[in-house]
Tab-separated table of C-alpha atoms in Angstrom:
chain	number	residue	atom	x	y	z
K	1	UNK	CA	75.802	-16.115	27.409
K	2	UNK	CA	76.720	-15.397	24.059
K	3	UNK	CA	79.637	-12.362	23.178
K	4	UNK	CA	76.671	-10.374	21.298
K	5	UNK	CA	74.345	-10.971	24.501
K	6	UNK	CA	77.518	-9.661	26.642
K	7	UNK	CA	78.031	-6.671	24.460
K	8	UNK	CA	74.339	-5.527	24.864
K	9	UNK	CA	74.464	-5.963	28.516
K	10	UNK	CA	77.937	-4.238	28.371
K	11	UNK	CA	75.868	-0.903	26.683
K	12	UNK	CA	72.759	-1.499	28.666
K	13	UNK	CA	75.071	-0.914	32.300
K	14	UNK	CA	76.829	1.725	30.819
K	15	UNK	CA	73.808	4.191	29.865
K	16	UNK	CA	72.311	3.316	33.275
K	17	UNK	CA	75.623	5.145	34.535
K	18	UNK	CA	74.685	8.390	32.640
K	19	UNK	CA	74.414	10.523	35.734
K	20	UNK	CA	77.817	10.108	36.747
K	21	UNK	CA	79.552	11.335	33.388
K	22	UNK	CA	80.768	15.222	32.762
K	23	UNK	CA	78.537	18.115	31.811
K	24	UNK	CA	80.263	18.231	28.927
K	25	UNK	CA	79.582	15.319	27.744
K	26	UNK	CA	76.733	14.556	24.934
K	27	UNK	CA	75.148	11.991	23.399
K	28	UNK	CA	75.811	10.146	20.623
K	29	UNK	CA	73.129	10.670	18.468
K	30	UNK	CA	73.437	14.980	18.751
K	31	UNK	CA	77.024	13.939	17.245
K	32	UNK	CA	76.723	11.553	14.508
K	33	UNK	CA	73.991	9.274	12.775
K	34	UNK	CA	74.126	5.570	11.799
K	35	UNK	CA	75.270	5.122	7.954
K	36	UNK	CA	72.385	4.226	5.786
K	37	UNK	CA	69.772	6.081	7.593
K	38	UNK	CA	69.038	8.913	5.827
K	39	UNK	CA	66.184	10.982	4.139
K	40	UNK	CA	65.158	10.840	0.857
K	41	UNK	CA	64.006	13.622	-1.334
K	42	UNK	CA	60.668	13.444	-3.239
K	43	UNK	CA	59.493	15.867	-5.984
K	44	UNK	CA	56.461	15.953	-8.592
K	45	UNK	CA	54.637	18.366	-10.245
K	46	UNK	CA	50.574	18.905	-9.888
K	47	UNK	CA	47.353	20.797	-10.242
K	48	UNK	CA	45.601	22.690	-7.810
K	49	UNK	CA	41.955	23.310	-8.103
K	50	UNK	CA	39.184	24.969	-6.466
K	51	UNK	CA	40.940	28.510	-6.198
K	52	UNK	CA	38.643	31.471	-5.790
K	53	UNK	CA	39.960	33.097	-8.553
K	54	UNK	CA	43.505	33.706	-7.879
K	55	UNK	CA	44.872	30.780	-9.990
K	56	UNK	CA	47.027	30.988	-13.114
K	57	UNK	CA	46.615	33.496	-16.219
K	58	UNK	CA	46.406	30.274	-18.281
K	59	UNK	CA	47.235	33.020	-21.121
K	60	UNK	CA	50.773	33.355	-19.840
K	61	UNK	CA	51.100	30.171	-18.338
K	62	UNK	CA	50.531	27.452	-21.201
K	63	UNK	CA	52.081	24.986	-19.362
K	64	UNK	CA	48.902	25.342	-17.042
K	65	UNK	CA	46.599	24.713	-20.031
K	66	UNK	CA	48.737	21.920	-21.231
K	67	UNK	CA	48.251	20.067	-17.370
K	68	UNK	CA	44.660	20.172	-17.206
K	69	UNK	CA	43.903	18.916	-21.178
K	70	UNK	CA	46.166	15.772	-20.371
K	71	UNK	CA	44.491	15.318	-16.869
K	72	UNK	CA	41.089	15.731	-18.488
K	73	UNK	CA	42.381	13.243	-21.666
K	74	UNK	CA	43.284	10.663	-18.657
K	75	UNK	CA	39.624	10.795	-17.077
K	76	UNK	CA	37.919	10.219	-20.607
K	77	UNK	CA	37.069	14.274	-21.493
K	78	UNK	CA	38.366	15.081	-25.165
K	79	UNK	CA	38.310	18.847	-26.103
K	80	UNK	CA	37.729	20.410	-29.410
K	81	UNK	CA	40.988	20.763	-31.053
K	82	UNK	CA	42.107	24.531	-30.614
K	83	UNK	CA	39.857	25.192	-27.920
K	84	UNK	CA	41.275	28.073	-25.460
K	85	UNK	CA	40.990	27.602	-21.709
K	86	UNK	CA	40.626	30.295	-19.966
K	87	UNK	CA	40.585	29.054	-16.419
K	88	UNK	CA	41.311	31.081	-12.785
K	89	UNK	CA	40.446	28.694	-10.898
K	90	UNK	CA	43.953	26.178	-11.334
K	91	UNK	CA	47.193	26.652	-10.432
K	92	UNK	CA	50.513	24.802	-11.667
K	93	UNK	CA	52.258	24.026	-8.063
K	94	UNK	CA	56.045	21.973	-7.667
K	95	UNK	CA	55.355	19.035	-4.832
K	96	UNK	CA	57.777	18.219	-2.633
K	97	UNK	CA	58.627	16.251	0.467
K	98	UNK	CA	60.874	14.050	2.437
K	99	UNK	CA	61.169	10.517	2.653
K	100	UNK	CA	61.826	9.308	6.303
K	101	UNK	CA	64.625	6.579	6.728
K	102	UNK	CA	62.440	3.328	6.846
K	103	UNK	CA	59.244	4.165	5.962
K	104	UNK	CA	56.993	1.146	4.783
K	105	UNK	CA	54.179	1.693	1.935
K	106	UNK	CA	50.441	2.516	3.556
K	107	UNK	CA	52.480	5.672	5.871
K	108	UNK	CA	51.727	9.246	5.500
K	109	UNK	CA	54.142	12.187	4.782
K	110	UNK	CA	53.809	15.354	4.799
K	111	UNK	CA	53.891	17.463	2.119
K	112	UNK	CA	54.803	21.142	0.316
K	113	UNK	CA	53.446	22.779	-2.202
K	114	UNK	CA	54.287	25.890	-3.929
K	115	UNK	CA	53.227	27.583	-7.216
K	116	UNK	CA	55.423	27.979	-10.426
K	117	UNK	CA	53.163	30.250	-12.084
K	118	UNK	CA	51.509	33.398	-11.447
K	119	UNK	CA	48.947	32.271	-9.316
K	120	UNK	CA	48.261	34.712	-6.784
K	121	UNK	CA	47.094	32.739	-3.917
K	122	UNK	CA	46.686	28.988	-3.400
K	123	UNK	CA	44.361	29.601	-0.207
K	124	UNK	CA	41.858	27.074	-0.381
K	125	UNK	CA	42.985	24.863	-2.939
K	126	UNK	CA	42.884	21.144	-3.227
K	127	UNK	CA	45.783	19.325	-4.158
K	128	UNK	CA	44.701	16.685	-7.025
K	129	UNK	CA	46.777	13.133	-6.899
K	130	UNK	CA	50.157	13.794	-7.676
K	131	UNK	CA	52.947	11.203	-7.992
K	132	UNK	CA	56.217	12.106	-6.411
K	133	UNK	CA	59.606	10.690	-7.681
K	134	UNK	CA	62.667	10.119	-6.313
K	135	UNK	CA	66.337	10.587	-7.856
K	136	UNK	CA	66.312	7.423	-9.745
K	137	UNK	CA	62.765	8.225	-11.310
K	138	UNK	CA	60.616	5.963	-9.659
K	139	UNK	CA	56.947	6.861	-8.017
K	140	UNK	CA	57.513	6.734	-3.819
K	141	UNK	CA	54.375	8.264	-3.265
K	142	UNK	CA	51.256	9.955	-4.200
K	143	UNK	CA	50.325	13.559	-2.934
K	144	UNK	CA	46.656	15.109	-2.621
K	145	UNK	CA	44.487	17.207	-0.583
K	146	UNK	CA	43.716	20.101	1.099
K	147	UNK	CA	46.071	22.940	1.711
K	148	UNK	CA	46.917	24.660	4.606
K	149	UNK	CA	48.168	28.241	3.232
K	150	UNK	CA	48.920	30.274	6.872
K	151	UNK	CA	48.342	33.805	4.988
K	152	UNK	CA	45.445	35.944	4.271
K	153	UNK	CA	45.646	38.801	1.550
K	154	UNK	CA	43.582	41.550	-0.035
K	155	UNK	CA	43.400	44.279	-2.525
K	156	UNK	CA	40.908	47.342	-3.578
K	157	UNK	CA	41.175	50.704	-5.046
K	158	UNK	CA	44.519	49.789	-6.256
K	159	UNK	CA	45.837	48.682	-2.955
K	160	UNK	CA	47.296	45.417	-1.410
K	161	UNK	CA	48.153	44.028	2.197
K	162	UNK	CA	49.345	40.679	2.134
K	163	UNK	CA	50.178	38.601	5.303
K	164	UNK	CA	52.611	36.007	5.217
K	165	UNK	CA	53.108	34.179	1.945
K	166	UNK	CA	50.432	33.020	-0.388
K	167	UNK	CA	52.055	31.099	-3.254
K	168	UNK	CA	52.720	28.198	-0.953
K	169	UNK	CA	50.946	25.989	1.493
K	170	UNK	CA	51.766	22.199	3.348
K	171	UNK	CA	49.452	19.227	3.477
K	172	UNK	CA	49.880	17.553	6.539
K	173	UNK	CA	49.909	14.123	5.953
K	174	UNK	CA	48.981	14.729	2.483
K	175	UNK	CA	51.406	11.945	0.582
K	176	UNK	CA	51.168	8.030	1.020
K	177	UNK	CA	54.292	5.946	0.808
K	178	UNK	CA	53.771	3.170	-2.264
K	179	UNK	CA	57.229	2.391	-2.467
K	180	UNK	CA	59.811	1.756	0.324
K	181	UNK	CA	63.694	2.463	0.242
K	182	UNK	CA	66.067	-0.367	1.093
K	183	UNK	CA	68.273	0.529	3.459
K	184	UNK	CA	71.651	-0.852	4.504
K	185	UNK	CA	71.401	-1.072	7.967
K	186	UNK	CA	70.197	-4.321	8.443
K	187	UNK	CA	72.849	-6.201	5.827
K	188	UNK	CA	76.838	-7.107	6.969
K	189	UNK	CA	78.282	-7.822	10.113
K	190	UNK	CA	79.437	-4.166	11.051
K	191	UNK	CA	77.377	-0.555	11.000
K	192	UNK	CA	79.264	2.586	10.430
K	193	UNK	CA	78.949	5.985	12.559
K	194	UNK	CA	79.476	8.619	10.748
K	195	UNK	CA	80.002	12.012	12.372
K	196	UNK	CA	77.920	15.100	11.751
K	197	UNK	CA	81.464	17.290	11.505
K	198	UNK	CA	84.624	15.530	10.968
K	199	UNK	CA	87.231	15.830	13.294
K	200	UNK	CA	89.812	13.538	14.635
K	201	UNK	CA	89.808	13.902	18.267
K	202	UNK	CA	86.194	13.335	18.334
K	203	UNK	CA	86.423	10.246	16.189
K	204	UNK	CA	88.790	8.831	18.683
K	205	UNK	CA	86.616	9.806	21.921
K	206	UNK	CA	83.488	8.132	19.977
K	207	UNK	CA	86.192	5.059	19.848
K	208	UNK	CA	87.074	5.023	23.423
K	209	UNK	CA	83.816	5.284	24.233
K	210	UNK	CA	82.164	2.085	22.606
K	211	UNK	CA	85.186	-0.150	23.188
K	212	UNK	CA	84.980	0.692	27.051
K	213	UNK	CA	81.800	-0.665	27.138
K	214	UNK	CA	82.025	-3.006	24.196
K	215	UNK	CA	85.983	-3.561	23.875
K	216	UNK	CA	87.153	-4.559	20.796
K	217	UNK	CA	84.357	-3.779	18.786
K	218	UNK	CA	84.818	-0.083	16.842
K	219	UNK	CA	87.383	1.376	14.940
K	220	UNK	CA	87.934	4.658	13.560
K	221	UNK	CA	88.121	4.490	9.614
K	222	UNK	CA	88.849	8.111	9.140
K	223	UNK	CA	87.776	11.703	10.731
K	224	UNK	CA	84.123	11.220	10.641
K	225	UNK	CA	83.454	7.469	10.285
K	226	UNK	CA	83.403	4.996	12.596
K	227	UNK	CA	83.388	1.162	11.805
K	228	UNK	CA	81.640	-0.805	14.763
K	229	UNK	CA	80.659	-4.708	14.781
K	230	UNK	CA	77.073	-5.284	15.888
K	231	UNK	CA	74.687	-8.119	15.994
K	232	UNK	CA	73.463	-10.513	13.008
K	233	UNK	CA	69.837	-11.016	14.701
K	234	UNK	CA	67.628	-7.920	13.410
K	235	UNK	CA	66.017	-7.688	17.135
K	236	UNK	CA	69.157	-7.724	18.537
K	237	UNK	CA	71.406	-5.329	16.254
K	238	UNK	CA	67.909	-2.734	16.995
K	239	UNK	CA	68.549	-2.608	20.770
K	240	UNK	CA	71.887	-2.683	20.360
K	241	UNK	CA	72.043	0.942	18.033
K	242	UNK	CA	69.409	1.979	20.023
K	243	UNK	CA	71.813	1.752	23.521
K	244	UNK	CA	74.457	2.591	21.218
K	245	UNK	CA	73.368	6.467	20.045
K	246	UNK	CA	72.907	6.930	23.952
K	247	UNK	CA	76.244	6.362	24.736
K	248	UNK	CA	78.126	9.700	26.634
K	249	UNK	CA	80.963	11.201	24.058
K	250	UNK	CA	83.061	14.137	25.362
K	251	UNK	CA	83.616	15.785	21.582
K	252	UNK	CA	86.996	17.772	20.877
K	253	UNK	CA	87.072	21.251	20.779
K	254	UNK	CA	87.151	23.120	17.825
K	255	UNK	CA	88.820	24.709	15.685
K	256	UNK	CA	89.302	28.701	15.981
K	257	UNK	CA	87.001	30.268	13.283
K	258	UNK	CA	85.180	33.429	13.261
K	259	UNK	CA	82.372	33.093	10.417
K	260	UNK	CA	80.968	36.715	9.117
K	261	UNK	CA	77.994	37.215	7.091
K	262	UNK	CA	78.591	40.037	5.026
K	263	UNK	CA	74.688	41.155	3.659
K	264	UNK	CA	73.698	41.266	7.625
K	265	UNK	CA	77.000	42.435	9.121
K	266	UNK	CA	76.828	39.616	11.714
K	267	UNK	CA	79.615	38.527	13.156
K	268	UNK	CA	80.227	35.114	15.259
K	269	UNK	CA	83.568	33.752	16.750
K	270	UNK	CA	84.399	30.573	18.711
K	271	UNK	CA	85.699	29.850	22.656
K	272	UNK	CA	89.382	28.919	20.884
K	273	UNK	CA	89.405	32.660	18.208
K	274	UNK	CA	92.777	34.590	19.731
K	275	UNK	CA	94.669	37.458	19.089
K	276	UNK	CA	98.390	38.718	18.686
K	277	UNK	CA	99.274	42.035	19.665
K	278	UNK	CA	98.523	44.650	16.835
K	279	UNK	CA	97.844	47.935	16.256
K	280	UNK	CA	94.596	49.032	14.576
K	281	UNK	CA	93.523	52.702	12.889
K	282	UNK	CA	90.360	53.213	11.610
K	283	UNK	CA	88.577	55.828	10.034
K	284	UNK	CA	85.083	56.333	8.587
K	285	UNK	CA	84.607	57.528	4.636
K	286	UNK	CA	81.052	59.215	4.417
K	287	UNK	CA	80.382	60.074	0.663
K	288	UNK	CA	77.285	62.396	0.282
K	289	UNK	CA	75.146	63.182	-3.387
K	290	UNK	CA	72.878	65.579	-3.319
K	291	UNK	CA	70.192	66.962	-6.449
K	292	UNK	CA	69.405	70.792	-6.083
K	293	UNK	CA	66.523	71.693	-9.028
K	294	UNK	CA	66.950	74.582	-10.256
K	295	UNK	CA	64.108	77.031	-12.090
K	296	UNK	CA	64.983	79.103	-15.030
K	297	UNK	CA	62.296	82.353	-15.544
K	298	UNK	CA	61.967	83.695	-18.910
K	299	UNK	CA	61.780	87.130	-19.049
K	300	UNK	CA	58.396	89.191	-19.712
K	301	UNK	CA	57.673	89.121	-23.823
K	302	UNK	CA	60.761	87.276	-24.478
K	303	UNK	CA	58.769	84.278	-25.541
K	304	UNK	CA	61.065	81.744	-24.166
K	305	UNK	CA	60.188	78.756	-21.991
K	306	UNK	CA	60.406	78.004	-18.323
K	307	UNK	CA	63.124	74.962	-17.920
K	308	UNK	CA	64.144	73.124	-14.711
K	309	UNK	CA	67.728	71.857	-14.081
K	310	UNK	CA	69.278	69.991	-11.802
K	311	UNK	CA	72.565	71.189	-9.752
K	312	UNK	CA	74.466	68.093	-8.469
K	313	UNK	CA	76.954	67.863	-5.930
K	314	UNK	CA	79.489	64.994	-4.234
K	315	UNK	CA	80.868	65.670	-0.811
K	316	UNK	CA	83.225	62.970	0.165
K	317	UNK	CA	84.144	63.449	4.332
K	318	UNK	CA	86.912	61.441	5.942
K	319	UNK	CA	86.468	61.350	9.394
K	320	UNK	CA	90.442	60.943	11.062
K	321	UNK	CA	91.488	57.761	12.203
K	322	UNK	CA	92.851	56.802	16.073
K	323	UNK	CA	95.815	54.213	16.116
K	324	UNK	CA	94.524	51.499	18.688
K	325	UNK	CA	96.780	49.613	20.311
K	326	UNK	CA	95.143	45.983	21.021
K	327	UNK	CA	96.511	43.409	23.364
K	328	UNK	CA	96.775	39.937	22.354
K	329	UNK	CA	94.470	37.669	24.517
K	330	UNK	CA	93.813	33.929	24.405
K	331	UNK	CA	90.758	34.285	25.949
K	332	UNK	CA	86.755	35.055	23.989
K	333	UNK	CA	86.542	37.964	26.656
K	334	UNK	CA	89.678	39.150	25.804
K	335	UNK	CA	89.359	38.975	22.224
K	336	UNK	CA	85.778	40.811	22.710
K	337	UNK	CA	87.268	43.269	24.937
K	338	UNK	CA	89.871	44.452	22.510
K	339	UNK	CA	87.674	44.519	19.094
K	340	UNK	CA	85.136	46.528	21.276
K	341	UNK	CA	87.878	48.912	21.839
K	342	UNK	CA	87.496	50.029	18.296
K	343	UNK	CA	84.481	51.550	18.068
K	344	UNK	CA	83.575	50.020	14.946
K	345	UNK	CA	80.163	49.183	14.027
K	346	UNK	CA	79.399	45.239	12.370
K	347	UNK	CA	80.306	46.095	8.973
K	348	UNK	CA	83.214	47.945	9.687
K	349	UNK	CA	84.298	45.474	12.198
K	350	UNK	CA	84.617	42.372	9.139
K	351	UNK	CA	86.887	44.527	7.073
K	352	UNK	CA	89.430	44.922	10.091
K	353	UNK	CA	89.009	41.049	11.135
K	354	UNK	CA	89.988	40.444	7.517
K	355	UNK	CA	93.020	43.110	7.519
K	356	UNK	CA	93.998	41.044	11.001
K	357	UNK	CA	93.651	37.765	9.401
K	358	UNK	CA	95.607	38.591	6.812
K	359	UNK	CA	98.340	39.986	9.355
K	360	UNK	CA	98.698	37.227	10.986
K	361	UNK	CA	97.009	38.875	14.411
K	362	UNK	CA	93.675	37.076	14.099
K	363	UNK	CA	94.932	33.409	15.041
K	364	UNK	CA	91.772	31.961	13.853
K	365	UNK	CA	89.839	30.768	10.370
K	366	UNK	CA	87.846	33.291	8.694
K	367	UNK	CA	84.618	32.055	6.829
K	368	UNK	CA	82.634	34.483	5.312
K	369	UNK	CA	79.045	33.328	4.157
């Protein structure tokens, strides 16, 4: 038996063991991918016909116009010079879509497509063939058909409902592949891992992992990638990534961080986020405007006019602030516990997570996004 045979034997005994590793644990694959096997983005630009009206204003779209003379120059059609177009029935639509890691020329993708005029609907539309390109410029495949717009709209006597969105629709299955992407995984004697988030400790357990069942074979190259040797044969090095991404990694916990959004006032914080003890006062500012119109009456005979003004007024109310005294915890209870104390509502809560970080009592990293 040969040391590549031994190695996939080695992984083949170890994810028949599965049931006996921690809860904790996951699997490879929801932690990191295999270097080289990626997607690849696809965009083009296209014509879509057979609209019920709700296409482009070709007279404030020219590049509309512009589309359909060179598609109808390409099928033999030559128009009077100046002639004006005035078309509703075509819309000027962006195509794009995804190329899966290995696909082979003769598969179907799906597609997206979505208008970059002022059509108001692409319900019912047919996509007409489109080439899409890739980064480097080059055709990968070549989009048409039906759409499939999940929205439904209408307007009369000056008003409109709309349901869901309208300007863009998906073709399922509506690109062929003519063009496939090399990819890397097949070449050398080694294939990388390359974690989803970078962290040392996890880089090492993905290490420990593969060289207890394969010893000797990975290495850690830095925070998120992870060099491992792997079999020359094609059928062989398959199985063997295949057995591989099922392999049980315990992943290192993570940093502290507390990440904030502040347009929705959300606010989300880790097991590790602690606290110091601190004191906290807070206090809410209400600032109200308010518009009074006022009427001023001529009087009788005096020939003057009736005029309306407007009496404004700002009220600015401070409501008075309670000193809170919160107690450090190490704990995502605690931590909860004592914010809650507070009172504060989501928006109010990110400015005093922000006056705590920079206090040093929030012993955690805040993001704000």
């Amino acid at each position: 038996m040969t040391r590549i045979s031994r190695l996939c034997l080695a992984l083949m005994t170890c994810i028949g063991l599965l049931a006996s590793t921690p809860a904790s644990a996951e699997r490879l694959k929801d932690l990191a991918s295999i270097g080289g096997v990626r997607q690849n983005q696809l965009i083009g630009y296209g014509l879509v016909v057979g609209l019920d009206g709700s296409g482009d204003q070709t007279t404030q779209t020219p590049f509309t116009v512009q589309s359909i003379i060179n598609m109808l120059g390409n099928l033999g059609i030559t128009l009077p010079p100046g002639q004006s177009l005035q078309l509703r029935n075509v819309a000027a639509v962006m195509v794009t879509a995804n190329l899966p890691p290995f696909a082979r020329p003769g598969q179907q993708i799906d597609v997206t497509v979505s208008s970059m005029g002022n059509a108001r609907s692409l319900k019912g539309g047919t996509l007409v063939m489109t080439p899409l390109k890739g980064a480097d410029g080059q055709i990968y495949a070549m989009a048409q058909g039906n759409l499939a717009v999940s929205g439904a709209g209408g307007a009369a006597g000056g008003t409109k409902v709309t349901v869901n969105h309208l300007s863009a629709g998906r073709i399922p299955g509506g690109a062929t592949v003519e063009r496939a992407v090399p990819s890397p995984v097949g070449q050398g004697g080694s294939v990388f891992v390359e974690l989803n988030d970078a962290d040392f400790g996890t880089a090492q357990n993905v290490v420990d992992a593969i060289n207890r069942v394969a010893p000797g074979s990975a290495q850690a190259v830095d925070g998120r990638q992870i060099q491992v040797r792997a079999p020359d044969d094609p059928n062989q090095r398959v199985a063997f990534l295949g057995r591989l991404e099922n392999l049980d990694v315990t992943p290192a916990m993570q940093a502290a961080k507390v990440i904030v959004n502040s347009r929705t006032g959300s606010v989300v914080m880790n097991q590790k986020v602690a606290l110091q003890n601190c004191a906290v006062a807070h206090g809410s500012l209400t600032v109200t405007v308010s518009n009074d119109p006022q009427v001023s009456q001529p009087g009788p005979l005096s020939g003057g006019q009736t005029v309306v003004t407007n009496k404004g007024s700002v009220d600015i109310k401070q409501e008075g602030g309670t000193l809170f005294n919160i107690k450090g915890g190490t704990n995502l209870a605690d931590v909860v516990k004592a914010l809650n104390a507070v009172g504060a509502n989501p928006l109010e809560l990110i400015s005093i997570l922000q006056a705590m970080k920079a206090s040093g009592a929030l012993r955690a990293e805040l993001e704000v996004i």
